[in-house]
Coordinates of C-alpha atoms in Angstrom, one line a residue:
Chain A
M1 CA 1.3 -17.9 -6.6
S2 CA 2.9 -17.7 -3.1
L3 CA 2.0 -14.8 -1.0
Q4 CA 5.6 -13.7 -0.8
R5 CA 6.0 -13.5 -4.5
F6 CA 2.7 -11.9 -5.0
M7 CA 3.6 -9.3 -2.5
K8 CA 6.8 -8.5 -4.2
E9 CA 4.9 -7.7 -7.4
A10 CA 2.0 -6.1 -5.6
V11 CA 3.9 -3.7 -3.4
S12 CA 4.6 -0.3 -4.9
E13 CA 7.4 1.9 -3.6
W14 CA 5.0 4.1 -1.6
M15 CA 3.6 1.1 0.3
R16 CA 7.0 0.1 1.6
G17 CA 6.6 3.1 4.0
K18 CA 10.2 4.2 4.2
G19 CA 10.4 8.0 4.3
P20 CA 10.5 11.0 6.6
D21 CA 7.8 11.0 9.3
S22 CA 6.4 7.7 8.0
D23 CA 5.1 6.9 11.4
I24 CA 2.2 9.2 10.6
V25 CA 2.5 10.4 7.0
I26 CA 2.0 7.3 4.8
S27 CA 2.5 9.0 1.4
S28 CA 2.9 12.3 -0.4
R29 CA 1.5 12.8 -3.8
I30 CA 1.8 15.5 -6.5
R31 CA -0.4 15.4 -9.6
I32 CA -0.2 18.0 -12.4
A33 CA -2.7 18.4 -15.2
R34 CA -1.5 19.4 -18.7
N35 CA -3.2 19.7 -22.1
L36 CA -2.0 20.0 -25.6
V37 CA -2.8 23.0 -27.8
E38 CA -5.0 22.4 -30.9
H39 CA -6.4 19.2 -29.5
P40 CA -9.9 19.2 -28.0
F41 CA -9.9 18.0 -24.4
P42 CA -10.6 14.2 -24.1
M43 CA -14.3 14.8 -23.4
L44 CA -14.9 16.1 -26.9
A45 CA -12.0 14.6 -28.8
T46 CA -12.5 11.8 -31.4
D47 CA -10.8 8.5 -31.0
S48 CA -8.2 9.3 -33.6
Q49 CA -7.4 12.6 -31.9
L50 CA -7.0 10.7 -28.6
E51 CA -4.7 8.2 -30.3
A52 CA -2.6 11.1 -31.6
V53 CA -2.2 12.4 -28.0
I54 CA -0.9 9.0 -26.9
E55 CA 1.6 9.0 -29.8
K56 CA 2.8 12.5 -28.8
V57 CA 3.3 11.5 -25.2
I58 CA 5.2 8.4 -26.3
G59 CA 7.3 10.6 -28.5
A60 CA 8.1 13.0 -25.6
S61 CA 9.0 10.1 -23.3
G62 CA 11.5 8.9 -25.9
Q63 CA 13.8 11.9 -25.0
E64 CA 17.1 11.0 -23.4
A65 CA 16.4 13.1 -20.3
F66 CA 13.2 11.1 -19.7
Q67 CA 14.8 7.7 -20.3
Q68 CA 17.4 8.6 -17.6
L69 CA 14.5 8.7 -15.0
G70 CA 14.2 4.9 -15.2
D71 CA 12.2 2.3 -17.0
F72 CA 8.6 3.1 -17.9
E73 CA 5.9 0.9 -19.4
L74 CA 2.9 2.1 -21.4
V75 CA -0.3 0.3 -20.4
K76 CA -3.5 0.9 -22.3
M77 CA -6.8 0.6 -20.5
E78 CA -8.3 -1.4 -23.3
D79 CA -5.7 -4.1 -22.8
L80 CA -6.6 -4.6 -19.1
S81 CA -9.3 -6.7 -17.5
D82 CA -11.7 -5.0 -15.1
L83 CA -9.9 -6.7 -12.2
E84 CA -6.4 -5.5 -13.3
K85 CA -7.8 -1.9 -13.6
R86 CA -9.3 -2.2 -10.1
V87 CA -5.9 -3.2 -8.7
L88 CA -4.2 -0.2 -10.2
I89 CA -6.9 2.0 -8.7
E90 CA -6.5 0.4 -5.3
K91 CA -2.7 1.1 -5.5
H92 CA -3.6 4.7 -6.3
L93 CA -1.7 4.5 -9.6
I94 CA -4.7 5.4 -11.8
S95 CA -7.9 7.2 -11.1
P96 CA -11.3 5.5 -11.3
N97 CA -12.1 8.0 -14.0
L98 CA -9.3 6.7 -16.2
A99 CA -10.3 3.1 -15.7
E100 CA -14.0 3.5 -16.1
E101 CA -14.9 6.6 -18.1
S102 CA -12.0 7.3 -20.5
R103 CA -11.8 6.4 -24.1
K104 CA -8.3 5.5 -25.3
G105 CA -7.0 5.9 -21.8
A106 CA -3.5 4.9 -21.0
V107 CA -0.9 5.1 -18.3
L108 CA 2.9 5.4 -18.4
L109 CA 4.1 3.6 -15.3
S110 CA 7.5 3.7 -13.8
N111 CA 9.2 0.5 -12.7
N112 CA 8.9 1.2 -9.0
E113 CA 5.4 2.7 -9.5
S114 CA 6.4 6.1 -8.0
V115 CA 5.5 7.8 -11.3
S116 CA 2.3 7.3 -13.2
I117 CA 1.5 9.5 -16.1
M118 CA -2.2 9.2 -17.1
I119 CA -3.1 9.9 -20.7
N120 CA -6.5 10.9 -21.9
E121 CA -8.1 11.1 -18.5
E122 CA -10.1 14.2 -18.0
D123 CA -7.1 16.1 -19.3
H124 CA -4.6 14.9 -21.9
I125 CA -1.8 14.4 -19.5
R126 CA -1.7 14.0 -15.7
I127 CA 1.7 13.5 -14.2
Q128 CA 1.5 11.9 -10.8
C129 CA 4.4 11.3 -8.4
L130 CA 3.7 9.2 -5.3
F131 CA 6.4 9.0 -2.6
P132 CA 6.4 7.2 0.7
G133 CA 6.4 9.3 3.9
F134 CA 6.5 13.1 4.1
Q135 CA 8.2 14.0 0.8
L136 CA 6.0 16.6 -0.9
K137 CA 8.9 18.7 -2.2
E138 CA 10.7 15.6 -3.6
A139 CA 7.5 14.6 -5.3
W140 CA 7.1 18.1 -6.7
N141 CA 10.7 18.3 -7.9
L142 CA 10.3 15.0 -9.9
A143 CA 6.9 16.0 -11.3
N144 CA 8.2 19.4 -12.3
K145 CA 11.2 17.8 -14.0
I146 CA 9.1 15.5 -16.0
D147 CA 6.9 18.4 -16.9
D148 CA 9.9 20.4 -18.2
I149 CA 11.1 17.4 -20.2
F150 CA 7.7 17.0 -21.8
E151 CA 7.4 20.7 -22.6
K152 CA 10.6 20.5 -24.7
Q153 CA 8.6 18.6 -27.2
L154 CA 4.9 19.1 -26.4
D155 CA 3.0 22.3 -27.0
Y156 CA 1.0 22.9 -23.8
A157 CA -2.2 24.8 -23.7
F158 CA -1.2 27.8 -21.6
D159 CA -2.6 31.3 -21.2
E160 CA -0.8 34.2 -19.5
K161 CA -3.9 35.0 -17.4
R162 CA -5.3 31.6 -16.6
G163 CA -2.1 29.6 -16.6
Y164 CA -2.3 25.9 -17.7
L165 CA -5.7 25.4 -19.2
T166 CA -7.5 22.3 -18.0
S167 CA -10.8 20.7 -18.8
C168 CA -12.3 21.4 -15.4
P169 CA -12.1 25.0 -14.1
T170 CA -11.2 23.7 -10.6
N171 CA -7.8 22.6 -11.9
A172 CA -6.9 25.7 -14.0
G173 CA -3.8 27.8 -13.3
T174 CA -1.1 25.6 -11.9
G175 CA -3.0 22.3 -12.5
I176 CA -1.5 21.0 -9.3
R177 CA -3.1 18.8 -6.7
A178 CA -0.8 18.1 -3.8
S179 CA -1.8 15.7 -1.1
V180 CA -0.6 13.8 1.9
M181 CA -2.1 10.6 3.3
M182 CA -1.9 10.5 7.1
H183 CA -2.6 7.9 9.7
L184 CA -4.3 9.7 12.6
P185 CA -5.7 7.1 15.1
A186 CA -4.9 9.1 18.2
L187 CA -6.7 12.2 16.9
V188 CA -9.7 10.1 16.1
M189 CA -9.7 8.3 19.5
T190 CA -9.4 11.6 21.3
Q191 CA -12.2 13.0 19.1
Q192 CA -10.2 15.9 17.8
M193 CA -10.7 15.2 14.1
N194 CA -13.8 17.4 13.7
R195 CA -12.1 20.4 15.2
I196 CA -9.1 19.9 12.8
L197 CA -11.4 19.2 9.8
S198 CA -13.2 22.5 10.1
A199 CA -9.9 24.4 10.7
I200 CA -8.4 23.0 7.6
G201 CA -11.3 24.0 5.4
Q202 CA -10.6 27.6 6.3
V203 CA -7.1 27.6 4.7
G204 CA -8.1 26.4 1.3
L205 CA -7.3 22.7 2.0
V206 CA -9.6 19.8 2.0
V207 CA -9.6 16.5 4.0
R208 CA -11.2 13.2 3.1
G209 CA -11.0 9.7 4.4
I210 CA -9.6 7.2 2.0
Y211 CA -11.2 3.9 1.2
G212 CA -14.2 5.0 3.2
E213 CA -17.6 6.5 2.6
G214 CA -18.1 10.2 3.0
S215 CA -16.5 11.6 6.1
E216 CA -15.9 8.2 7.7
A217 CA -12.2 7.3 7.2
L218 CA -11.4 3.6 7.0
G219 CA -8.4 2.6 9.0
N220 CA -8.0 6.2 10.3
L221 CA -6.4 7.2 7.1
F222 CA -7.0 10.8 5.9
Q223 CA -5.9 12.6 2.8
V224 CA -5.3 16.3 3.0
S225 CA -5.0 18.2 -0.3
N226 CA -5.1 21.7 -1.8
Q227 CA -8.4 23.0 -3.3
V228 CA -7.1 26.2 -4.9
T229 CA -5.0 25.9 -8.1
L230 CA -5.3 29.4 -9.5
G231 CA -3.7 32.5 -8.1
Q232 CA -1.1 30.8 -5.9
S233 CA 2.3 29.6 -7.1
E234 CA 3.1 25.9 -6.9
Q235 CA 5.6 26.7 -4.1
E236 CA 3.0 28.5 -2.1
I237 CA 0.5 25.7 -2.5
I238 CA 3.1 23.1 -1.4
D239 CA 4.4 25.2 1.5
N240 CA 0.9 25.8 2.7
L241 CA 0.0 22.1 2.6
E242 CA 3.3 21.1 4.1
S243 CA 3.0 23.5 7.1
V244 CA -0.6 22.4 7.8
A245 CA 0.3 18.7 7.5
R246 CA 3.3 19.3 9.8
Q247 CA 1.0 20.8 12.4
I248 CA -1.4 17.8 12.2
V249 CA 1.6 15.5 12.6
E250 CA 2.6 17.3 15.8
Q251 CA -1.0 17.2 17.1
E252 CA -1.2 13.4 16.4
R253 CA 2.2 12.9 18.2
M254 CA 0.9 14.8 21.1
A255 CA -2.4 12.9 21.3
R256 CA -0.4 9.6 21.1
K257 CA 1.8 10.7 24.0
Q258 CA -1.2 11.7 26.1
L259 CA -2.9 8.4 25.4
M260 CA 0.2 6.5 26.5
E261 CA 0.5 8.6 29.7
K262 CA -3.2 8.6 30.7
S263 CA -4.6 5.4 29.5
K264 CA -1.7 3.1 28.6
I265 CA -3.4 -0.1 29.7
V266 CA -6.6 0.6 27.7
L267 CA -4.5 1.4 24.6
E268 CA -2.4 -1.7 25.0
D269 CA -5.5 -3.8 25.4
K270 CA -7.0 -2.4 22.3
V271 CA -3.9 -2.9 20.2
C272 CA -3.3 -6.4 21.5
R273 CA -6.9 -7.5 21.0
S274 CA -6.7 -6.3 17.4
Y275 CA -3.4 -8.1 16.9
G276 CA -5.0 -11.3 18.2
I277 CA -8.0 -11.0 15.9
L278 CA -5.8 -10.3 12.9
Q279 CA -3.7 -13.4 13.7
H280 CA -6.6 -15.7 14.3
A281 CA -9.7 -14.5 12.5
R282 CA -11.2 -16.8 9.9
V283 CA -13.6 -14.3 8.4
I284 CA -13.1 -10.5 8.4
E285 CA -14.9 -7.6 6.6
S286 CA -12.8 -4.8 5.1
K287 CA -14.1 -2.3 7.6
E288 CA -13.0 -4.3 10.6
A289 CA -9.8 -5.3 8.9
A290 CA -8.9 -1.6 8.4
Q291 CA -9.7 -0.7 12.0
R292 CA -7.7 -3.6 13.4
L293 CA -4.7 -2.9 11.1
S294 CA -4.8 0.7 12.2
D295 CA -4.7 -0.4 15.9
L296 CA -1.8 -2.8 15.1
R297 CA 0.1 -0.1 13.3
L298 CA -0.4 2.3 16.2
G299 CA 0.9 -0.4 18.6
I300 CA 4.0 -0.8 16.4
D301 CA 4.6 2.9 16.3
L302 CA 4.3 3.2 20.1
G303 CA 6.5 0.2 20.8
I304 CA 3.7 -1.9 22.2
I305 CA 4.3 -4.5 19.5
N306 CA 7.9 -5.1 18.5
N307 CA 8.1 -8.1 16.1
V308 CA 6.0 -6.7 13.2
S309 CA 7.2 -4.3 10.6
A310 CA 5.5 -0.9 10.4
N311 CA 4.6 -1.0 6.7
I312 CA 2.1 -3.7 7.4
L313 CA -0.8 -1.2 7.5
N314 CA 0.2 0.4 4.1
E315 CA 0.5 -3.0 2.5
L316 CA -2.5 -4.8 3.9
M317 CA -4.8 -1.8 3.5
V318 CA -4.3 -2.0 -0.2
M319 CA -4.0 -5.8 -0.5
T320 CA -7.2 -6.5 1.4
Q321 CA -9.3 -4.4 -1.0
P322 CA -11.7 -6.4 -3.2
G323 CA -9.8 -6.0 -6.4
F324 CA -6.5 -7.2 -4.9
L325 CA -8.0 -10.1 -3.1
Q326 CA -9.6 -11.3 -6.3
Q327 CA -6.4 -10.8 -8.3
Y328 CA -4.5 -12.8 -5.6
S329 CA -7.0 -15.6 -5.8
G330 CA -7.0 -15.5 -9.5
Q331 CA -10.8 -15.4 -9.7
K332 CA -14.0 -13.5 -8.9
L333 CA -15.1 -13.9 -5.4
T334 CA -18.5 -13.3 -3.6
P335 CA -18.3 -10.9 -0.7
E336 CA -18.4 -13.8 1.8
Q337 CA -15.5 -15.6 0.0
R338 CA -13.7 -12.3 0.1
D339 CA -14.1 -11.9 3.9
E340 CA -12.6 -15.4 4.3
K341 CA -9.8 -14.8 1.8
R342 CA -9.0 -11.5 3.5
A343 CA -8.7 -13.1 6.9
R344 CA -6.4 -15.8 5.4
L345 CA -4.2 -13.3 3.6
I346 CA -3.7 -11.3 6.8
R347 CA -2.9 -14.4 8.8
E348 CA -0.4 -15.5 6.3
R349 CA 1.2 -12.1 6.0
L350 CA 1.7 -12.0 9.8
L351 CA 3.2 -15.4 9.7
I352 CA 5.8 -14.2 7.2
E353 CA 6.7 -11.5 9.7
H354 CA 7.4 -14.0 12.4
H355 CA 9.6 -16.1 10.2
S356 CA 11.7 -13.3 8.8
Chain B
M1 CA -35.4 -8.3 -0.4
R2 CA -32.0 -9.9 -1.1
C3 CA -28.9 -7.9 -1.7
Q4 CA -28.5 -7.5 -5.5
E5 CA -24.7 -7.6 -5.3
C6 CA -24.2 -10.9 -3.4
G7 CA -27.7 -12.3 -3.7
E8 CA -27.3 -13.9 -0.4
R9 CA -27.6 -11.5 2.6
P10 CA -30.8 -9.4 3.0
A11 CA -30.6 -5.9 1.5
T12 CA -30.7 -3.3 4.3
L13 CA -29.5 -0.3 2.4
H14 CA -31.4 1.2 -0.5
F15 CA -30.0 3.9 -2.8
T16 CA -32.0 5.7 -5.4
K17 CA -30.1 7.8 -7.8
I18 CA -31.8 10.1 -10.3
V19 CA -29.7 11.5 -13.1
N20 CA -31.4 13.5 -15.8
G21 CA -34.7 11.9 -14.9
E22 CA -33.2 8.4 -15.2
K23 CA -33.7 6.4 -12.1
T24 CA -31.4 3.7 -10.8
E25 CA -32.0 1.8 -7.7
L26 CA -29.5 -0.2 -5.6
N27 CA -30.4 -2.5 -2.9
L28 CA -27.5 -3.8 -0.9
C29 CA -26.6 -5.6 2.3
E30 CA -24.2 -3.7 4.6
Q31 CA -21.2 -5.7 3.7
C32 CA -21.6 -5.2 -0.1
A33 CA -22.4 -1.5 0.4
Q34 CA -19.1 -1.3 2.3
E35 CA -17.2 -3.0 -0.4
K36 CA -18.9 -0.9 -3.0
G37 CA -18.5 2.2 -0.8
D38 CA -15.6 3.3 -2.8
L39 CA -17.4 3.3 -6.1
L40 CA -20.7 4.7 -4.8
N41 CA -18.8 7.4 -3.0
Q42 CA -16.9 8.5 -6.0
G43 CA -20.1 8.6 -7.9
T44 CA -21.7 10.9 -5.5
D45 CA -18.6 12.9 -5.0
A46 CA -18.3 13.6 -8.7
F47 CA -22.0 14.4 -8.8
S48 CA -21.7 16.9 -6.0
I49 CA -18.7 18.7 -7.5
H50 CA -20.6 18.8 -10.7
H51 CA -23.6 20.0 -9.1
L52 CA -21.8 22.6 -7.1
L53 CA -20.0 23.9 -10.1
S54 CA -23.0 24.2 -12.4
G55 CA -24.7 25.9 -9.4
L56 CA -21.9 28.4 -9.4
M57 CA -22.0 29.0 -13.1
N58 CA -25.7 29.4 -13.3
F59 CA -25.7 31.9 -10.4
D60 CA -25.9 34.9 -12.7
Q61 CA -28.7 33.4 -14.7
N62 CA -31.0 33.4 -11.8
I63 CA -31.2 37.1 -12.0
P64 CA -32.9 37.9 -15.3
T65 CA -31.0 40.6 -17.1
A66 CA -31.1 42.0 -20.6
P67 CA -28.0 40.5 -22.1
E68 CA -29.0 37.1 -20.8
R69 CA -30.1 35.9 -24.2
S70 CA -26.8 36.6 -25.9
E71 CA -24.9 35.0 -23.1
R72 CA -26.9 31.8 -23.5
A73 CA -25.9 31.8 -27.2
L74 CA -22.2 32.1 -26.3
R75 CA -20.4 29.3 -28.2
C76 CA -16.8 28.3 -28.6
E77 CA -15.9 28.5 -32.3
T78 CA -13.1 26.0 -32.1
C79 CA -14.9 23.0 -30.5
G80 CA -18.6 24.1 -30.8
L81 CA -19.3 23.8 -27.1
T82 CA -21.9 26.4 -25.9
Y83 CA -21.7 28.2 -22.6
N84 CA -24.9 26.5 -21.5
Q85 CA -23.3 23.0 -22.1
F86 CA -20.3 24.1 -20.2
A87 CA -22.4 25.3 -17.3
K88 CA -24.2 22.0 -17.2
S89 CA -21.1 19.7 -17.5
G90 CA -18.6 21.9 -15.6
R91 CA -16.0 21.0 -18.3
F92 CA -14.4 23.0 -21.0
G93 CA -14.3 21.4 -24.4
C94 CA -11.0 22.7 -25.6
S95 CA -8.3 25.3 -24.6
N96 CA -9.9 27.9 -26.7
C97 CA -13.1 27.8 -24.6
Y98 CA -11.2 29.9 -22.1
K99 CA -11.1 32.7 -24.7
S100 CA -14.6 32.1 -26.0
F101 CA -16.3 32.3 -22.6
S102 CA -13.8 34.8 -21.2
P103 CA -16.4 37.5 -20.2
K104 CA -18.1 35.0 -17.9
L105 CA -15.0 33.5 -16.4
D106 CA -13.7 36.1 -13.9
P107 CA -16.6 35.7 -11.5
L108 CA -16.5 31.9 -11.9
F109 CA -12.8 31.7 -11.1
R110 CA -13.2 34.1 -8.2
R111 CA -15.8 31.9 -6.7
I112 CA -13.8 28.7 -7.2
H113 CA -10.3 29.9 -6.4
G114 CA -10.8 33.3 -4.8
N115 CA -8.6 34.6 -7.6
T116 CA -8.7 35.1 -11.4
T117 CA -5.0 35.3 -12.5
H118 CA -2.3 32.6 -12.6
S119 CA 0.9 33.4 -10.7
G120 CA 2.6 30.0 -10.8
K121 CA 4.9 28.2 -13.3
V122 CA 5.2 29.4 -16.8
P123 CA 6.3 26.9 -19.5
T124 CA 9.7 27.7 -21.1
R125 CA 8.7 27.5 -24.8
A126 CA 5.0 28.4 -24.8
G127 CA 5.6 31.1 -22.2
G128 CA 8.9 32.5 -23.5
Q129 CA 8.1 36.3 -23.2
I130 CA 5.8 35.8 -20.2
K131 CA 8.5 34.1 -18.3
L132 CA 10.9 37.0 -18.9
K133 CA 8.2 39.5 -17.9
R134 CA 7.6 37.7 -14.7
E135 CA 11.3 37.6 -14.0
L136 CA 11.5 41.3 -14.6
Q137 CA 8.6 42.0 -12.2
S138 CA 10.3 40.0 -9.4
L139 CA 13.6 41.8 -10.0
K140 CA 11.8 45.2 -9.8
D141 CA 10.2 44.1 -6.5
E142 CA 13.6 43.1 -5.2
L143 CA 15.1 46.4 -6.3
K144 CA 12.4 48.2 -4.4
R145 CA 13.1 46.2 -1.3
S146 CA 16.9 46.7 -1.5
I147 CA 16.4 50.5 -1.8
E148 CA 14.1 50.5 1.2
E149 CA 16.7 48.5 3.1
E150 CA 19.3 50.9 1.9
A151 CA 21.3 48.0 0.4
F152 CA 22.5 50.2 -2.4
E153 CA 25.3 47.9 -3.7
R154 CA 22.8 45.1 -4.2
A155 CA 20.3 47.5 -5.7
A156 CA 22.9 48.6 -8.3
E157 CA 23.5 44.9 -9.2
I158 CA 19.7 44.3 -9.6
R159 CA 19.4 47.5 -11.7
D160 CA 22.0 46.1 -14.1
Q161 CA 20.2 42.8 -14.3
I162 CA 16.9 44.7 -15.0
R163 CA 18.6 46.6 -17.9
E164 CA 19.9 43.3 -19.4
L165 CA 16.5 41.7 -19.2
E166 CA 14.7 44.7 -20.7
K167 CA 17.1 44.6 -23.7
K168 CA 16.3 40.9 -24.0
I169 CA 12.6 41.4 -24.0
A170 CA 12.8 44.4 -26.4
S171 CA 14.8 42.3 -28.9
G172 CA 12.1 39.6 -28.6

């Protein structure tokens, strides 16, 4: 398959990177957890009970109001290869838990992949809306709408005091997890991340690096999300996250400006070296690729590099993950083969940039 | 020792994971550990949340008290999950567990969320009356504010809305 065609199929809406503040906020995500009454949670349910849950969700998605939202496809985990599941995880469309742990797990995926409804994960239903850029409210509006449509047919487990009942007590109440993925290279370079991390913890939010181990964030990508789901309304949770994320965006912009004023030549050197390496490397590990792509993206955002489109970081961060690389190659690869393949994919992707 | 993932580079990172007394060892080179990082990390993440939660739930049991024995025997009649199993897994078995373990849950929710009571969305069908009651409450709050601000015209409107709503609730 040609890279161009593969990309067309591989790139989800959120990776295209068009959206408000998309120079810093890569994507906004809302996930809400729901369960059906009189069905044990997936952990304790029998296979036939789980199949009944899938049937009910299919039924609810047959409503006209749902059909108007676009085309959806139901994908059962048992029908996918390990590699295909891995690709869906790398695109953030399903959770590792659904892919690896669930019995009778399935996902209802929208055509542009901005909606994925997981069935029989830890909870019966998890509605996820993933939008490019800073669009938390838009994502919530859509998730809320789908929830309302489903509720017309499905009997949700709900309690006046505890709200929506979920398998894990950390999700009870609203069942909502709102998160924004941000690219924060300047805050990392100016060593301000630790200060920000500890401040965020104090307002009921949590930050983690994505694609990385522990606190280390690969490609300077961080995800900020709410911890508390009970006792605050959805609106409060989203407003809180939005205002904190807004402040981080401002801080990152300020740090970028300072870097440009105080050490422009050092920054240019860093960006251009990384660009050169991405254009010419023959072997590259995922960690280095992530860092170089982050540098390149920063260079694009600051106008140091002009002939490369900004969504390259979003796309290549996902496409250079092990699952994707193997899917693209159509075979299992050893880590060394992957490093070689990764370098080639990046080179080819940059060539397409120059020809278009 | 060679990396057990690629079998080529020497293993420089050694992980030992012990879950319920079962020991698994992983010997990886740096590159493979990086690639696997995602997976390993999720493993440990899940474990720590787990661990943390069951730590929270067992908090009370560290202090020996008289009713402890009956608490241990707490069991959900619908799905059969015991409170002990819940404390270990950090997962409820069914929606009825919330009722079955109710006496133990307030402190738990307070520790996790700093709160015990839902104040967000209410489903239209399942929540029918609850939704109306919440609406009533927010109208009453608004009425109070209007009176304080001496916006009496607005207050009169709200008072009429409240009467309507109260009739609706009373008629079920």
